[in-house]
Tab-separated table of C-alpha atoms in Angstrom:
chain	number	residue	atom	x	y	z
A	128	MET	CA	-3.224	20.240	14.742
A	129	LYS	CA	-0.582	18.257	13.280
A	130	ILE	CA	-1.539	14.575	12.709
A	131	LEU	CA	1.005	12.251	11.484
A	132	ILE	CA	-0.453	9.250	9.665
A	133	LEU	CA	2.631	6.879	8.951
A	134	TYR	CA	1.927	3.239	8.191
A	135	HIS	CA	3.667	0.163	6.511
A	136	SER	CA	1.940	-1.542	3.807
A	137	GLY	CA	3.097	-5.046	2.395
A	138	VAL	CA	0.872	-4.945	-0.871
A	139	GLY	CA	-1.718	-2.037	-0.324
A	140	ASN	CA	-3.987	-2.931	2.283
A	141	THR	CA	-2.909	-0.957	5.162
A	142	LYS	CA	-1.775	2.215	2.392
A	143	LEU	CA	-5.460	1.970	1.143
A	144	VAL	CA	-7.000	2.591	4.963
A	145	ALA	CA	-4.774	5.233	5.263
A	146	GLU	CA	-5.149	7.145	2.715
A	147	VAL	CA	-9.420	7.171	3.391
A	148	LEU	CA	-8.411	8.207	7.004
A	149	ASN	CA	-5.990	11.146	5.799
A	150	ASN	CA	-8.823	12.459	3.574
A	151	LYS	CA	-11.493	12.213	5.820
A	152	LEU	CA	-9.145	13.713	8.745
A	153	LYS	CA	-7.444	16.717	6.440
A	154	GLU	CA	-10.780	18.500	6.895
A	155	SER	CA	-9.921	19.337	10.176
A	156	PHE	CA	-6.139	18.837	10.499
A	157	GLU	CA	-2.958	19.589	9.200
A	158	THR	CA	-2.583	16.071	8.088
A	159	LYS	CA	1.108	14.653	6.561
A	160	VAL	CA	0.880	11.082	4.847
A	161	ILE	CA	3.941	8.739	4.710
A	162	ALA	CA	5.502	4.977	4.847
A	163	VAL	CA	8.068	4.195	7.005
A	164	GLU	CA	10.128	3.205	4.490
A	165	GLU	CA	10.314	6.449	3.131
A	166	LEU	CA	11.139	8.623	6.178
A	167	SER	CA	14.562	10.293	6.346
A	168	ASN	CA	17.171	10.349	8.867
A	169	GLU	CA	16.462	13.781	9.551
A	170	PHE	CA	12.673	12.938	10.389
A	171	VAL	CA	11.693	14.056	13.991
A	172	ILE	CA	8.866	11.987	15.717
A	173	ASP	CA	8.168	15.001	18.136
A	174	ASN	CA	6.958	17.381	15.335
A	175	TYR	CA	3.114	16.482	15.778
A	176	ASP	CA	0.523	16.432	17.923
A	177	GLY	CA	-0.902	13.058	17.336
A	178	TYR	CA	-0.363	10.033	15.083
A	179	ILE	CA	-1.860	7.461	13.439
A	180	ILE	CA	-0.100	4.473	13.023
A	181	GLY	CA	-1.161	1.493	10.740
A	182	PHE	CA	0.237	-1.867	9.908
A	183	PRO	CA	-0.421	-5.138	8.707
A	184	THR	CA	-0.758	-8.297	10.470
A	185	TYR	CA	1.507	-11.240	9.435
A	186	HIS	CA	0.881	-14.782	11.269
A	187	THR	CA	-1.113	-13.075	13.980
A	188	HIS	CA	2.278	-10.925	14.581
A	189	PRO	CA	2.486	-7.098	13.449
A	190	SER	CA	4.459	-6.997	10.511
A	191	GLU	CA	8.824	-6.337	10.781
A	192	SER	CA	8.784	-3.190	9.400
A	193	ILE	CA	6.527	-1.408	11.718
A	194	ILE	CA	8.579	-3.229	14.677
A	195	LYS	CA	11.858	-1.908	13.114
A	196	PHE	CA	10.660	1.848	13.310
A	197	ILE	CA	9.136	1.640	16.573
A	198	ASP	CA	11.707	-0.126	18.076
A	199	ASN	CA	14.232	2.559	16.722
A	200	ALA	CA	11.953	5.210	17.357
A	201	SER	CA	13.337	8.327	19.832
A	202	SER	CA	11.168	8.818	23.301
A	203	ILE	CA	8.976	11.334	23.026
A	204	ASP	CA	9.236	13.889	26.058
A	205	LYS	CA	5.557	14.072	26.387
A	206	LYS	CA	2.661	12.074	26.146
A	207	MET	CA	1.292	12.290	22.953
A	208	PRO	CA	-2.409	10.365	21.783
A	209	ALA	CA	-2.278	7.940	18.700
A	210	TYR	CA	-4.753	5.657	16.724
A	211	ILE	CA	-3.403	2.460	15.514
A	212	TYR	CA	-4.989	0.037	13.562
A	213	THR	CA	-3.475	-2.756	11.432
A	214	THR	CA	-5.256	-4.819	8.416
A	215	CYS	CA	-5.312	-8.683	7.974
A	216	GLY	CA	-7.033	-10.844	5.487
A	217	TRP	CA	-8.228	-13.252	8.173
A	218	TYR	CA	-7.422	-12.833	11.884
A	219	SER	CA	-5.118	-10.790	13.756
A	220	GLY	CA	-4.315	-12.141	17.208
A	221	ASN	CA	-2.986	-10.067	19.636
A	222	ALA	CA	-0.835	-7.981	16.986
A	223	LEU	CA	-2.677	-4.372	18.169
A	224	ARG	CA	-1.945	-5.465	21.909
A	225	ILE	CA	2.069	-6.240	21.154
A	226	PHE	CA	2.475	-2.938	18.607
A	227	ALA	CA	0.346	-1.067	21.622
A	228	LYS	CA	2.912	-1.680	24.483
A	229	LYS	CA	5.517	-0.883	22.280
A	230	CYS	CA	4.356	2.440	21.567
A	231	ILE	CA	3.460	3.704	25.571
A	232	ARG	CA	7.197	2.983	25.906
A	233	LYS	CA	7.917	5.894	23.077
A	234	ASN	CA	5.175	7.813	25.438
A	235	ILE	CA	3.184	7.325	22.143
A	236	ILE	CA	-0.562	6.165	23.626
A	237	PRO	CA	-2.732	4.701	21.975
A	238	VAL	CA	-6.271	5.872	22.803
A	239	SER	CA	-8.473	3.754	20.403
A	240	TYR	CA	-7.611	1.024	17.650
A	241	ARG	CA	-9.051	-0.637	14.986
A	242	THR	CA	-8.755	-4.139	12.765
A	243	PHE	CA	-9.599	-4.052	9.178
A	244	ARG	CA	-10.083	-7.217	7.344
A	245	CYS	CA	-9.003	-6.743	3.707
A	246	ALA	CA	-7.556	-9.182	1.211
A	247	ALA	CA	-5.508	-11.986	2.115
A	248	THR	CA	-1.832	-11.385	0.435
A	249	ASP	CA	-0.956	-15.042	0.960
A	250	GLY	CA	-3.699	-16.181	0.743
A	251	VAL	CA	-4.330	-15.554	-2.402
A	252	LEU	CA	-0.788	-16.701	-4.104
A	253	LEU	CA	-2.117	-19.918	-2.438
A	254	PHE	CA	-5.787	-20.560	-3.140
A	255	PRO	CA	-6.532	-18.218	-5.551
A	256	PHE	CA	-9.102	-20.182	-6.531
A	257	ILE	CA	-10.636	-18.624	-3.158
A	258	ASP	CA	-12.734	-15.547	-4.300
A	259	ILE	CA	-13.635	-14.466	-0.550
A	260	LEU	CA	-9.419	-14.121	0.080
A	261	PHE	CA	-9.747	-11.074	-2.462
A	262	THR	CA	-12.123	-9.698	-0.520
A	263	PHE	CA	-12.499	-6.304	2.109
A	264	GLU	CA	-14.927	-6.316	4.957
A	265	LYS	CA	-18.210	-5.321	4.148
A	266	ASP	CA	-18.660	-0.998	4.045
A	267	LEU	CA	-15.030	-0.806	3.991
A	268	VAL	CA	-14.308	2.717	3.149
A	269	GLN	CA	-17.648	3.953	5.320
A	270	LYS	CA	-16.153	1.694	8.427
A	271	ILE	CA	-12.988	3.619	7.722
A	272	GLU	CA	-14.795	7.363	7.713
A	273	ARG	CA	-16.177	6.593	10.636
A	274	GLU	CA	-12.963	5.622	12.716
A	275	ALA	CA	-11.738	8.778	11.396
A	276	GLU	CA	-14.559	10.853	13.383
A	277	LYS	CA	-13.861	9.089	16.195
A	278	VAL	CA	-9.889	9.804	15.771
A	279	LYS	CA	-11.076	13.425	15.195
A	280	LYS	CA	-13.115	13.489	18.655
A	281	GLU	CA	-10.042	11.545	20.965
A	282	PHE	CA	-7.829	13.794	19.058
A	283	ILE	CA	-9.565	16.998	20.255
A	284	CYS	CA	-9.855	15.956	23.666
A	285	LYS	CA	-7.026	17.537	25.810
A	286	SER	CA	-7.346	14.537	28.272
A	287	HIS	CA	-6.006	10.968	26.645
A	288	SER	CA	-6.621	7.499	28.526
A	289	TYR	CA	-4.813	4.524	27.486
A	290	ASP	CA	-6.724	1.866	25.452
A	291	VAL	CA	-4.748	-0.804	24.691
A	292	PRO	CA	-6.366	-4.302	23.492
A	293	ARG	CA	-6.905	-7.002	26.150
A	294	PHE	CA	-5.534	-10.241	25.359
A	295	LYS	CA	-7.446	-12.715	23.128
A	296	LEU	CA	-7.699	-15.935	25.172
A	297	TYR	CA	-8.558	-17.714	21.967
A	298	SER	CA	-5.503	-16.497	20.495
A	299	ILE	CA	-3.696	-19.632	22.258
A	300	LEU	CA	-5.829	-21.843	19.911
A	301	ASN	CA	-3.940	-20.488	17.069
A	302	PHE	CA	-0.397	-20.945	18.344
A	303	PRO	CA	0.656	-23.809	16.370
A	304	ASN	CA	-0.612	-22.418	13.401
A	305	LYS	CA	1.168	-18.874	14.300
A	306	MET	CA	4.919	-20.598	15.259
A	307	ILE	CA	4.695	-22.589	12.009
A	308	GLY	CA	3.909	-19.399	9.987
A	309	GLN	CA	6.668	-17.519	11.686
A	310	TRP	CA	9.104	-19.935	11.567
A	311	ILE	CA	8.882	-20.825	7.707
A	312	THR	CA	9.780	-18.545	5.183
A	313	LEU	CA	8.369	-20.023	1.944
A	314	LYS	CA	10.714	-19.830	-1.070
A	315	ILE	CA	10.139	-16.914	-3.723
A	316	PHE	CA	11.006	-18.703	-7.412
A	317	LEU	CA	11.968	-16.460	-10.102
A	318	HIS	CA	10.664	-16.956	-14.043
A	319	LYS	CA	13.466	-15.763	-16.024
A	320	LYS	CA	11.147	-16.198	-19.009
A	321	ASN	CA	8.730	-13.332	-17.746
A	322	CYS	CA	11.606	-11.395	-16.269
A	323	ILE	CA	12.416	-8.258	-17.645
A	324	ARG	CA	14.783	-7.390	-15.308
A	325	CYS	CA	13.096	-4.020	-14.567
A	326	GLY	CA	14.363	-4.095	-10.852
A	327	LYS	CA	10.973	-3.180	-9.439
A	328	CYS	CA	10.684	-6.300	-7.168
A	329	ILE	CA	14.444	-4.842	-5.748
A	330	LYS	CA	13.281	-1.035	-5.434
A	331	ASN	CA	9.908	-1.883	-3.567
A	332	CYS	CA	11.549	-4.046	-1.206
A	333	ASN	CA	12.461	-2.270	2.109
A	334	MET	CA	13.844	-5.377	3.714
A	335	ASN	CA	16.309	-5.809	1.486
A	336	ALA	CA	15.232	-9.890	0.383
A	337	MET	CA	15.783	-9.045	-3.204
A	338	LYS	CA	18.767	-8.174	-4.692
A	339	LEU	CA	20.491	-7.522	-7.847
A	340	GLY	CA	21.953	-11.380	-8.916
A	341	LYS	CA	23.954	-12.434	-11.634
A	342	GLY	CA	22.834	-11.300	-15.135
A	343	ASN	CA	20.721	-8.357	-13.904
A	344	PHE	CA	18.255	-10.867	-12.557
A	345	PRO	CA	16.429	-10.469	-9.076
A	346	LEU	CA	18.077	-12.952	-5.929
A	347	PHE	CA	15.737	-13.790	-3.562
A	348	ASP	CA	17.478	-13.406	0.231
A	349	LYS	CA	15.299	-15.399	2.675
A	350	ALA	CA	16.787	-14.456	5.688
A	351	ASN	CA	15.042	-10.902	4.949
A	352	CYS	CA	12.271	-11.623	3.601
A	353	GLU	CA	9.320	-10.510	6.156
A	354	LYS	CA	6.462	-12.458	3.608
A	355	CYS	CA	4.394	-9.518	2.521
A	356	TYR	CA	4.826	-10.696	-1.051
A	357	ARG	CA	4.415	-7.151	-2.627
A	358	CYS	CA	7.316	-8.486	-5.131
A	359	ILE	CA	5.030	-11.243	-6.238
A	360	HIS	CA	1.898	-9.016	-6.835
A	361	HIS	CA	3.463	-6.001	-7.958
A	362	CYS	CA	5.316	-7.845	-10.758
A	363	PRO	CA	4.158	-6.290	-14.155
A	364	HIS	CA	4.995	-9.407	-15.967
A	365	LYS	CA	4.280	-12.395	-13.072
A	366	ALA	CA	8.086	-13.207	-12.761
A	367	LEU	CA	7.645	-14.448	-9.121
A	368	SER	CA	5.926	-16.498	-7.510
A	369	LEU	CA	5.655	-19.449	-4.826
A	370	SER	CA	5.621	-22.111	-7.192
A	371	LYS	CA	8.824	-23.230	-8.911
A	372	ARG	CA	6.344	-24.400	-11.899
A	373	LYS	CA	3.535	-21.728	-11.906
A	374	VAL	CA	3.403	-18.154	-12.252
A	375	PRO	CA	0.856	-16.583	-9.939
A	376	GLN	CA	-2.628	-17.199	-11.721
A	377	ARG	CA	-4.252	-14.054	-10.013
A	378	GLN	CA	-2.544	-11.088	-8.005
A	379	LEU	CA	-3.156	-7.808	-5.575
A	380	SER	CA	-1.969	-5.507	-8.313
A	381	GLU	CA	-1.588	-1.916	-7.434
A	382	ASP	CA	-4.460	-0.942	-9.587
A	383	PHE	CA	-6.319	-3.328	-7.194
A	384	PHE	CA	-6.101	-0.646	-4.092
A	385	ASP	CA	-7.518	2.002	-6.089
A	386	LEU	CA	-11.030	2.538	-5.462
A	387	ASN	CA	-11.220	4.456	-8.168
A	388	LYS	CA	-11.245	1.598	-10.481
A	389	ARG	CA	-13.289	-0.742	-8.688
């Protein structure tokens, strides 16, 4: 079987899960791992026998990048099994349910799903003194590997049934926070004295929220930001932050997600 592991990862949580799943599943399947922003115009989604699709949850909603992908994807001729997962810092709400229903319209059938609690990409910038925001759920890698075994059984099975997450009634209590989070986009400030104009933030922003501005400094376009804050976390010189006065005290750098260095 040919399995496509497709993901959108803001800072690195979702990519980490994708890589662990791949390491386990490539023992049994022919796998390919790719980020949605790396898809070419020639990409054909129905060249696979099963799908694993992951995305981060931002304010209880799937990331805009993964929604854009699934909305623009061509419908597959026959029903194909999929395992969907999301990563979140605290609470995923109905993000998996929202995405599962979109997948079904494309004949991508969710047969299993999972939420993984990871580092809070926005929380660590706003509250850097709260250490728990920098942590993953206990035994994360072992849990992902167990999920991979479950995926293996589901994909090998010839009959696939829908497994769409139920609506979470208690998500109603979170509605005010959800709306505030989705409506308000915090401004990202540039600290010019730290910026070396390397262009990494511009290159890494697949939503085009960071553009080349005057003097080759990055210019923030608030309207395009999907609030992943990759630009802030992966800036090598702490030149971007959510504060006009201070550079970020702590970041989720790319090395933070390298399990070999933890």
